[in-house]
mmCIF file of C-alpha atoms and ligand atoms in Angstrom:
data_model
loop_
_atom_site.group_PDB
_atom_site.id
_atom_site.type_symbol
_atom_site.label_atom_id
_atom_site.label_comp_id
_atom_site.label_asym_id
_atom_site.label_seq_id
_atom_site.Cartn_x
_atom_site.Cartn_y
_atom_site.Cartn_z
ATOM 1 C CA MET A 57 4.301 19.487 25.200
ATOM 2 C CA LYS A 58 4.628 19.079 21.457
ATOM 3 C CA LEU A 59 5.212 15.755 19.823
ATOM 4 C CA ALA A 60 8.843 15.021 20.534
ATOM 5 C CA GLY A 61 11.433 14.924 17.822
ATOM 6 C CA CYS A 62 10.641 11.447 16.764
ATOM 7 C CA LEU A 63 8.281 8.736 17.759
ATOM 8 C CA ALA A 64 8.609 5.855 15.374
ATOM 9 C CA VAL A 65 5.679 3.644 16.156
ATOM 10 C CA ALA A 66 5.604 -0.068 15.615
ATOM 11 C CA ALA A 67 2.089 -0.507 14.286
ATOM 12 C CA MET A 68 1.607 -4.002 15.626
ATOM 13 C CA LEU A 69 2.008 -2.734 19.165
ATOM 14 C CA VAL A 70 -0.551 0.029 18.725
ATOM 15 C CA VAL A 71 -3.474 -2.130 17.732
ATOM 16 C CA GLN A 72 -3.038 -4.721 20.475
ATOM 17 C CA MET A 73 -2.786 -2.488 23.509
ATOM 18 C CA PRO A 74 -5.731 -1.618 25.764
ATOM 19 C CA LEU A 75 -6.743 2.026 25.977
ATOM 20 C CA ALA A 76 -5.959 4.519 28.727
ATOM 21 C CA GLN A 77 -4.590 2.231 31.420
ATOM 22 C CA ASP A 78 -3.946 3.637 34.866
ATOM 23 C CA VAL A 79 -0.456 2.823 36.136
ATOM 24 C CA PRO A 80 0.285 2.600 39.885
ATOM 25 C CA GLY A 81 2.704 5.332 40.954
ATOM 26 C CA LEU A 82 1.990 7.653 38.025
ATOM 27 C CA PRO A 83 0.744 11.088 39.127
ATOM 28 C CA CYS A 84 -2.024 11.114 36.484
ATOM 29 C CA ALA A 85 -4.842 8.769 35.488
ATOM 30 C CA GLY A 86 -4.595 7.072 32.109
ATOM 31 C CA ALA A 87 -6.841 9.462 30.197
ATOM 32 C CA ASP A 88 -6.098 12.715 32.067
ATOM 33 C CA LYS A 89 -4.266 14.788 29.450
ATOM 34 C CA GLU A 90 -4.481 18.018 31.412
ATOM 35 C CA CYS A 91 -2.844 16.402 34.441
ATOM 36 C CA ALA A 92 -0.118 14.968 32.185
ATOM 37 C CA GLN A 93 0.565 18.364 30.650
ATOM 38 C CA GLN A 94 0.920 19.975 34.072
ATOM 39 C CA ALA A 95 3.098 17.175 35.445
ATOM 40 C CA MET A 96 5.439 17.432 32.445
ATOM 41 C CA LYS A 97 6.118 21.120 33.023
ATOM 42 C CA SER A 98 9.485 21.418 34.782
ATOM 43 C CA HIS A 99 9.558 17.627 35.149
ATOM 44 C CA ALA A 100 12.768 16.253 36.701
ATOM 45 C CA ALA A 101 13.595 14.311 33.523
ATOM 46 C CA THR A 102 13.901 17.597 31.613
ATOM 47 C CA ARG A 103 16.172 19.306 34.177
ATOM 48 C CA ILE A 104 19.917 19.245 33.713
ATOM 49 C CA ALA A 105 20.573 18.711 37.454
ATOM 50 C CA THR A 106 18.897 15.284 37.213
ATOM 51 C CA TRP A 107 21.541 14.114 34.748
ATOM 52 C CA ALA A 108 24.685 15.295 36.562
ATOM 53 C CA ALA A 109 25.917 11.752 37.279
ATOM 54 C CA ALA A 110 25.316 10.620 33.668
ATOM 55 C CA LEU A 111 27.131 13.662 32.296
ATOM 56 C CA SER A 112 30.187 12.862 34.412
ATOM 57 C CA LEU A 113 30.621 9.624 32.396
ATOM 58 C CA PRO A 114 32.233 9.307 28.952
ATOM 59 C CA VAL A 115 29.495 9.585 26.317
ATOM 60 C CA ALA A 116 29.825 5.926 25.231
ATOM 61 C CA GLU A 117 28.924 4.843 28.796
ATOM 62 C CA ARG A 118 25.763 6.931 29.053
ATOM 63 C CA ILE A 119 23.540 3.973 28.216
ATOM 64 C CA GLY A 120 21.327 1.749 30.354
ATOM 65 C CA PRO A 121 17.798 1.058 31.572
ATOM 66 C CA ALA A 122 15.698 4.243 31.691
ATOM 67 C CA PRO A 123 15.824 5.758 35.205
ATOM 68 C CA PRO A 124 12.471 6.124 37.054
ATOM 69 C CA GLN A 125 12.004 9.840 36.374
ATOM 70 C CA LEU A 126 12.474 9.258 32.628
ATOM 71 C CA VAL A 127 10.021 6.333 32.636
ATOM 72 C CA GLU A 128 7.493 8.584 34.370
ATOM 73 C CA TYR A 129 8.064 11.393 31.864
ATOM 74 C CA ILE A 130 7.507 9.250 28.767
ATOM 75 C CA ASN A 131 4.403 7.691 30.363
ATOM 76 C CA LEU A 132 3.044 11.206 30.872
ATOM 77 C CA ASP A 133 3.895 12.081 27.252
ATOM 78 C CA ASN A 134 1.986 9.015 26.045
ATOM 79 C CA ILE A 135 -1.010 10.042 28.180
ATOM 80 C CA LEU A 136 -0.814 13.574 26.751
ATOM 81 C CA ASN A 137 -0.718 12.284 23.175
ATOM 82 C CA GLY A 138 -3.430 9.679 23.739
ATOM 83 C CA TYR A 139 -1.090 6.759 23.094
ATOM 84 C CA PRO A 140 -2.184 3.592 24.911
ATOM 85 C CA GLU A 141 1.301 2.255 25.734
ATOM 86 C CA ARG A 142 2.688 2.526 29.261
ATOM 87 C CA PRO A 143 6.474 2.047 29.020
ATOM 88 C CA ARG A 144 8.658 0.471 31.683
ATOM 89 C CA ALA A 145 12.452 0.345 32.103
ATOM 90 C CA ALA A 146 14.245 -2.401 30.184
ATOM 91 C CA THR A 147 17.498 -4.186 30.880
ATOM 92 C CA LEU A 148 19.207 -5.316 27.688
ATOM 93 C CA ASP A 149 20.232 -8.934 27.279
ATOM 94 C CA ALA A 150 23.926 -9.432 26.572
ATOM 95 C CA GLY A 151 23.479 -9.890 22.818
ATOM 96 C CA LEU A 152 21.365 -6.772 22.355
ATOM 97 C CA LEU A 153 23.694 -4.733 24.556
ATOM 98 C CA ALA A 154 26.665 -5.876 22.438
ATOM 99 C CA ASP A 155 24.842 -4.776 19.274
ATOM 100 C CA VAL A 156 23.985 -1.368 20.749
ATOM 101 C CA ARG A 157 27.575 -0.836 21.885
ATOM 102 C CA GLY A 158 28.860 -2.021 18.503
ATOM 103 C CA ALA A 159 26.468 0.303 16.661
ATOM 104 C CA MET A 160 27.728 3.226 18.756
ATOM 105 C CA THR A 161 31.415 2.329 18.518
ATOM 106 C CA ASP A 162 31.303 2.005 14.726
ATOM 107 C CA LEU A 163 30.071 5.576 14.206
ATOM 108 C CA PRO A 164 32.731 8.038 13.045
ATOM 109 C CA ALA A 165 34.566 9.659 15.971
ATOM 110 C CA GLU A 166 33.584 13.166 14.845
ATOM 111 C CA ILE A 167 29.922 12.289 15.425
ATOM 112 C CA TRP A 168 30.576 11.627 19.109
ATOM 113 C CA LYS A 169 32.528 14.875 19.369
ATOM 114 C CA LEU A 170 29.483 16.677 17.955
ATOM 115 C CA VAL A 171 26.804 15.073 20.135
ATOM 116 C CA GLY A 172 28.842 14.383 23.289
ATOM 117 C CA ASP A 173 28.089 17.787 24.803
ATOM 118 C CA ARG A 174 24.392 17.515 24.075
ATOM 119 C CA LEU A 175 23.505 13.891 24.849
ATOM 120 C CA VAL A 176 22.616 12.998 28.451
ATOM 121 C CA GLY A 177 22.319 9.361 27.404
ATOM 122 C CA VAL A 178 20.624 6.565 25.485
ATOM 123 C CA TYR A 179 18.096 4.800 27.706
ATOM 124 C CA PHE A 180 16.035 1.672 27.170
ATOM 125 C CA VAL A 181 12.404 0.868 27.834
ATOM 126 C CA GLU A 182 9.849 -1.679 26.693
ATOM 127 C CA GLY A 183 6.389 -0.701 25.505
ATOM 128 C CA LEU A 184 7.378 2.794 24.323
ATOM 129 C CA GLY A 185 4.816 2.795 21.548
ATOM 130 C CA GLY A 186 7.648 3.471 19.153
ATOM 131 C CA THR A 187 11.238 2.653 18.280
ATOM 132 C CA GLY A 188 12.950 5.868 19.274
ATOM 133 C CA TYR A 189 12.188 9.099 21.098
ATOM 134 C CA THR A 190 14.257 12.205 21.749
ATOM 135 C CA ASP A 191 13.343 15.174 23.893
ATOM 136 C CA TYR A 192 14.874 18.266 25.441
ATOM 137 C CA VAL A 193 16.719 18.719 28.712
ATOM 138 C CA PHE A 194 16.752 22.351 29.861
ATOM 139 C CA ASP A 195 19.569 24.214 31.606
ATOM 140 C CA ALA A 196 19.194 26.332 34.763
ATOM 141 C CA GLN A 197 18.051 29.287 32.634
ATOM 142 C CA GLY A 198 15.324 27.189 30.984
ATOM 143 C CA ARG A 199 17.075 26.866 27.604
ATOM 144 C CA PRO A 200 17.036 23.519 25.763
ATOM 145 C CA THR A 201 20.713 22.610 25.691
ATOM 146 C CA ARG A 202 20.772 18.814 25.904
ATOM 147 C CA GLY A 203 18.601 15.834 25.099
ATOM 148 C CA PHE A 204 17.928 12.228 26.009
ATOM 149 C CA VAL A 205 17.323 9.380 23.585
ATOM 150 C CA VAL A 206 14.927 6.577 24.531
ATOM 151 C CA LEU A 207 14.894 3.330 22.546
ATOM 152 C CA ASP A 208 12.487 0.397 22.853
ATOM 153 C CA ALA A 209 14.557 -2.727 23.497
ATOM 154 C CA ALA A 210 11.682 -5.063 22.592
ATOM 155 C CA VAL A 211 11.140 -3.362 19.236
ATOM 156 C CA LEU A 212 14.865 -3.363 18.416
ATOM 157 C CA ALA A 213 15.413 -7.013 19.365
ATOM 158 C CA PRO A 214 14.114 -8.711 16.178
ATOM 159 C CA GLN A 215 15.181 -6.076 13.614
ATOM 160 C CA ARG A 216 17.435 -6.341 10.588
ATOM 161 C CA ALA A 217 18.538 -3.249 8.676
ATOM 162 C CA ASN A 218 16.842 -3.725 5.299
ATOM 163 C CA ALA A 219 13.650 -5.296 6.659
ATOM 164 C CA TRP A 220 13.265 -2.484 9.192
ATOM 165 C CA ALA A 221 13.859 0.250 6.553
ATOM 166 C CA THR A 222 11.470 -1.485 4.131
ATOM 167 C CA TRP A 223 8.770 -1.720 6.818
ATOM 168 C CA LYS A 224 9.172 1.947 7.776
ATOM 169 C CA GLU A 225 9.134 3.281 4.200
ATOM 170 C CA ASN A 226 5.967 1.293 3.382
ATOM 171 C CA THR A 227 3.959 2.714 6.285
ATOM 172 C CA PRO A 228 2.686 5.852 4.423
ATOM 173 C CA PHE A 229 1.062 3.637 1.748
ATOM 174 C CA ALA A 230 -1.896 1.292 2.075
ATOM 175 C CA PRO A 231 -1.004 -2.163 0.743
ATOM 176 C CA GLY A 232 -1.975 -2.606 -2.897
ATOM 177 C CA ALA A 233 -1.874 -5.688 -5.088
ATOM 178 C CA GLY A 234 1.060 -5.669 -7.469
ATOM 179 C CA TYR A 235 2.999 -2.868 -5.738
ATOM 180 C CA ARG A 236 6.136 -3.380 -3.680
ATOM 181 C CA LEU A 237 8.476 -0.828 -2.134
ATOM 182 C CA GLU A 238 11.879 -2.027 -0.948
ATOM 183 C CA ALA A 239 14.457 -0.048 0.998
ATOM 184 C CA ARG A 240 18.092 -1.120 1.015
ATOM 185 C CA ILE A 241 20.409 0.496 3.548
ATOM 186 C CA GLU A 242 22.976 -2.289 3.898
ATOM 187 C CA ALA A 243 24.714 -4.773 1.629
ATOM 188 C CA ASP A 244 23.671 -8.403 2.203
ATOM 189 C CA GLY A 245 26.709 -9.179 4.378
ATOM 190 C CA ASN A 246 25.935 -6.266 6.711
ATOM 191 C CA ASP A 247 22.167 -6.673 6.835
ATOM 192 C CA ASN A 248 21.942 -7.312 10.565
ATOM 193 C CA ARG A 249 20.467 -6.034 13.826
ATOM 194 C CA ARG A 250 23.498 -3.977 14.795
ATOM 195 C CA ASN A 251 23.198 -1.912 11.630
ATOM 196 C CA ALA A 252 19.430 -1.505 12.039
ATOM 197 C CA ILE A 253 20.109 -0.087 15.506
ATOM 198 C CA GLN A 254 22.852 2.148 14.128
ATOM 199 C CA TYR A 255 20.541 3.765 11.559
ATOM 200 C CA ILE A 256 17.743 4.215 14.123
ATOM 201 C CA LEU A 257 20.269 5.737 16.544
ATOM 202 C CA LEU A 258 21.738 8.057 13.882
ATOM 203 C CA HIS A 259 18.294 9.570 13.273
ATOM 204 C CA GLU A 260 17.830 10.215 17.001
ATOM 205 C CA LEU A 261 21.362 11.663 17.270
ATOM 206 C CA GLY A 262 20.367 14.049 14.478
ATOM 207 C CA HIS A 263 17.601 15.333 16.765
ATOM 208 C CA VAL A 264 20.124 15.653 19.618
ATOM 209 C CA LEU A 265 22.558 17.554 17.404
ATOM 210 C CA SER A 266 19.867 20.094 16.480
ATOM 211 C CA ILE A 267 19.410 21.122 20.119
ATOM 212 C CA GLY A 268 20.385 24.744 20.633
ATOM 213 C CA ALA A 269 21.910 24.892 17.149
ATOM 214 C CA ASP A 270 19.350 27.051 15.252
ATOM 215 C CA ILE A 271 19.039 24.374 12.587
ATOM 216 C CA HIS A 272 15.230 24.364 12.722
ATOM 217 C CA PRO A 273 12.725 25.886 15.163
ATOM 218 C CA PRO A 274 12.589 24.084 18.527
ATOM 219 C CA TRP A 275 9.903 21.396 18.534
ATOM 220 C CA ASN A 276 8.461 22.650 21.818
ATOM 221 C CA LEU A 277 7.382 25.891 20.094
ATOM 222 C CA ALA A 278 4.292 26.213 17.907
ATOM 223 C CA PRO A 279 4.786 27.526 14.343
ATOM 224 C CA LYS A 280 2.928 30.742 15.269
ATOM 225 C CA GLU A 281 5.663 31.441 17.841
ATOM 226 C CA ILE A 282 8.447 31.437 15.208
ATOM 227 C CA ASP A 283 9.289 35.014 14.273
ATOM 228 C CA SER A 284 12.047 34.478 11.711
ATOM 229 C CA ALA A 285 12.648 31.500 9.412
ATOM 230 C CA ALA A 286 15.978 33.058 8.409
ATOM 231 C CA ARG A 287 17.322 32.368 11.890
ATOM 232 C CA TYR A 288 17.304 28.669 10.963
ATOM 233 C CA PRO A 289 19.321 28.291 7.721
ATOM 234 C CA PHE A 290 18.736 24.545 7.266
ATOM 235 C CA PHE A 291 14.985 24.902 7.851
ATOM 236 C CA ASP A 292 14.872 27.912 5.521
ATOM 237 C CA LEU A 293 16.027 25.785 2.567
ATOM 238 C CA SER A 294 12.826 23.708 2.587
ATOM 239 C CA TRP A 295 10.177 25.125 4.894
ATOM 240 C CA THR A 296 7.796 28.039 5.304
ATOM 241 C CA VAL A 297 5.897 29.249 8.372
ATOM 242 C CA ASP A 298 2.169 29.967 8.167
ATOM 243 C CA ARG A 299 1.660 31.820 11.451
ATOM 244 C CA ALA A 300 -2.052 32.475 10.843
ATOM 245 C CA ALA A 301 -2.754 28.758 10.408
ATOM 246 C CA ASP A 302 -0.104 27.845 13.010
ATOM 247 C CA LYS A 303 1.582 25.292 10.763
ATOM 248 C CA TYR A 304 4.649 24.672 8.655
ATOM 249 C CA GLY A 305 4.521 24.237 4.899
ATOM 250 C CA SER A 306 7.212 23.240 2.457
ATOM 251 C CA ARG A 307 8.590 25.351 -0.367
ATOM 252 C CA PHE A 308 7.679 22.521 -2.749
ATOM 253 C CA ASP A 309 4.032 21.976 -1.849
ATOM 254 C CA ALA A 310 2.629 23.356 -5.138
ATOM 255 C CA HIS A 311 4.378 20.516 -6.995
ATOM 256 C CA PHE A 312 4.294 17.905 -4.236
ATOM 257 C CA PRO A 313 0.588 17.324 -3.538
ATOM 258 C CA GLN A 314 1.233 14.016 -1.769
ATOM 259 C CA ARG A 315 3.370 15.600 0.975
ATOM 260 C CA THR A 316 0.579 16.627 3.302
ATOM 261 C CA SER A 317 -0.940 13.132 3.032
ATOM 262 C CA THR A 318 2.347 11.463 3.909
ATOM 263 C CA VAL A 319 1.875 9.976 7.378
ATOM 264 C CA TYR A 320 4.310 7.407 8.715
ATOM 265 C CA TYR A 321 3.430 4.705 11.260
ATOM 266 C CA PHE A 322 -0.058 5.852 12.269
ATOM 267 C CA GLY A 323 -2.180 4.678 9.367
ATOM 268 C CA ALA A 324 -1.522 5.151 5.683
ATOM 269 C CA LYS A 325 -3.286 7.976 3.850
ATOM 270 C CA LEU A 326 -1.722 7.306 0.436
ATOM 271 C CA ALA A 327 -2.537 4.360 -1.816
ATOM 272 C CA ALA A 328 0.061 1.919 -3.119
ATOM 273 C CA ALA A 329 -0.746 3.272 -6.586
ATOM 274 C CA ASP A 330 0.533 6.700 -5.343
ATOM 275 C CA MET A 331 4.063 5.384 -4.675
ATOM 276 C CA GLU A 332 5.453 6.163 -8.117
ATOM 277 C CA ALA A 333 4.077 9.722 -8.340
ATOM 278 C CA THR A 334 5.040 10.475 -4.719
ATOM 279 C CA TYR A 335 8.655 9.540 -5.316
ATOM 280 C CA ALA A 336 8.667 11.419 -8.658
ATOM 281 C CA SER A 337 7.534 14.541 -6.763
ATOM 282 C CA LEU A 338 10.120 13.961 -4.046
ATOM 283 C CA LYS A 339 12.906 14.093 -6.641
ATOM 284 C CA SER A 340 12.036 17.712 -7.427
ATOM 285 C CA THR A 341 12.642 18.728 -3.782
ATOM 286 C CA ASN A 342 15.697 18.888 -1.537
ATOM 287 C CA PHE A 343 14.331 16.296 0.914
ATOM 288 C CA PRO A 344 16.698 13.308 1.127
ATOM 289 C CA SER A 345 13.873 10.887 2.000
ATOM 290 C CA LEU A 346 10.084 10.880 2.109
ATOM 291 C CA TYR A 347 10.090 10.916 5.917
ATOM 292 C CA ALA A 348 12.211 14.092 5.768
ATOM 293 C CA ALA A 349 9.283 15.820 4.028
ATOM 294 C CA THR A 350 6.919 15.255 6.967
ATOM 295 C CA ALA A 351 8.280 17.793 9.504
ATOM 296 C CA PRO A 352 11.196 20.227 9.917
ATOM 297 C CA ALA A 353 12.858 18.312 12.779
ATOM 298 C CA ASP A 354 12.625 15.030 10.895
ATOM 299 C CA ASP A 355 13.981 16.706 7.759
ATOM 300 C CA PHE A 356 17.177 17.423 9.655
ATOM 301 C CA ALA A 357 17.326 14.074 11.477
ATOM 302 C CA GLU A 358 16.838 12.193 8.197
ATOM 303 C CA SER A 359 19.360 14.397 6.386
ATOM 304 C CA PHE A 360 21.941 13.889 9.130
ATOM 305 C CA ALA A 361 21.413 10.106 9.308
ATOM 306 C CA SER A 362 21.544 9.724 5.534
ATOM 307 C CA TYR A 363 24.617 11.972 5.191
ATOM 308 C CA VAL A 364 26.614 10.172 7.885
ATOM 309 C CA HIS A 365 25.511 6.736 6.646
ATOM 310 C CA VAL A 366 26.103 7.320 2.921
ATOM 311 C CA VAL A 367 28.848 9.951 2.690
ATOM 312 C CA LEU A 368 30.928 9.394 5.828
ATOM 313 C CA MET A 369 30.364 5.627 6.217
ATOM 314 C CA ARG A 370 29.964 4.763 2.492
ATOM 315 C CA ARG A 371 26.903 2.584 2.981
ATOM 316 C CA PRO A 372 24.054 2.099 0.473
ATOM 317 C CA TRP A 373 20.687 3.850 0.592
ATOM 318 C CA GLN A 374 18.102 3.118 -2.083
ATOM 319 C CA ILE A 375 14.344 2.849 -2.456
ATOM 320 C CA THR A 376 13.002 0.688 -5.297
ATOM 321 C CA ILE A 377 9.328 0.555 -6.274
ATOM 322 C CA ARG A 378 8.088 -2.360 -8.334
ATOM 323 C CA HIS A 379 4.751 -2.885 -10.055
ATOM 324 C CA GLN A 380 3.888 -6.395 -11.226
ATOM 325 C CA GLY A 381 7.512 -7.289 -10.546
ATOM 326 C CA LYS A 382 9.007 -4.579 -12.770
ATOM 327 C CA PRO A 383 10.974 -1.632 -11.305
ATOM 328 C CA VAL A 384 8.979 1.536 -12.000
ATOM 329 C CA ALA A 385 10.751 4.065 -9.757
ATOM 330 C CA SER A 386 13.790 4.371 -7.528
ATOM 331 C CA LEU A 387 15.430 6.909 -5.266
ATOM 332 C CA ARG A 388 19.049 7.050 -4.184
ATOM 333 C CA ALA A 389 20.593 9.236 -1.515
ATOM 334 C CA CYS A 390 20.782 12.758 -2.933
ATOM 335 C CA TRP A 391 24.279 13.671 -1.712
ATOM 336 C CA GLY A 392 26.375 14.789 -4.670
ATOM 337 C CA GLU A 393 23.231 15.741 -6.627
ATOM 338 C CA PRO A 394 22.379 19.418 -7.315
ATOM 339 C CA ARG A 395 19.000 19.108 -5.575
ATOM 340 C CA CYS A 396 20.613 18.562 -2.159
ATOM 341 C CA ALA A 397 23.798 20.634 -2.639
ATOM 342 C CA GLU A 398 22.828 23.419 -0.222
ATOM 343 C CA LYS A 399 21.843 20.981 2.507
ATOM 344 C CA GLN A 400 25.015 18.998 1.960
ATOM 345 C CA GLU A 401 27.120 22.130 2.356
ATOM 346 C CA LEU A 402 25.433 22.935 5.678
ATOM 347 C CA LEU A 403 25.905 19.341 6.886
ATOM 348 C CA GLU A 404 29.579 19.416 5.937
ATOM 349 C CA ARG A 405 30.056 22.652 7.851
ATOM 350 C CA LEU A 406 28.172 21.214 10.816
ATOM 351 C CA VAL A 407 30.318 18.092 10.967
ATOM 352 C CA LYS A 408 33.380 20.352 10.906
ATOM 353 C CA ARG A 409 31.733 22.444 13.670
ATOM 354 C CA ALA A 410 31.618 25.489 11.402
ATOM 355 C CA TYR A 411 27.841 25.850 11.126
HETATM 356 ZN ZN1 LIG B 62 12.561 11.769 14.288
#
């Protein structure tokens, strides 16, 4: 199993957890990756029949504690990836549940029309080892046609929109004296937990929307298995396939040397002093955010979240980098700018279901 669409790791959880725990009831020991890989093949959580009851509900009601088969599946995925966390189902307290429902209700109606067919539900755990996670559900013919979203209730509980975005966007850079990077995705009056959850959810819904849509290659295939980039028009605007090396590149790599050192969440590879040049390079690409430049699936999820948030919902999105207190670089959402025009056109067609 490939790394799922998104696993946004809260760093403070990673360093405190013990390694390779065995969990009673799991079919694999804590360090047995081969067992986990086998157990994940045709796992119940990835079969459409498992979700029949959820799919009979209106999409806004497909939320709740993660069912046992889903908890087992994400535990196996953590074993496979060597992550130490062993998630368990979470029941939301009334305040957090109200914020999740509010975040969902406030999204434009056309978004729910787009994802309703593809989303088996939004399910909550604690100890995910990340904020959000999306993966495929396969139909009876073995095609990925739907997806589930898993969110970590404990990670969401203390968040606020701007602090969360600022934390995330700093993770590729080692701290450096005198440098500060701030992200602003909400005005002061809206800088709350509900809107943090909404932005996190929008990114995951972007992954759900990509399922079966030929937007980018499926994330359960290796790059060497992709025979035609042209089949995926959104992907083709930014990405290249190196089948011999079995990896994706970007069309901008010759002028964007920092891209391959951009690693979110897992340990910074860039220095704080690289912030200014990294964002200068980013402006000569069609990636709407730095995270979008890390992988094809996250390019689309970031583009979708940013487009819905900024264009459809008229919210702010800005990165500001300061050195010794003085602004030295900034990045705004690219919608309306020539550099993102082709992606914007595809997103507009997608929202109108004309992709
Ligand atoms: Zn993602």
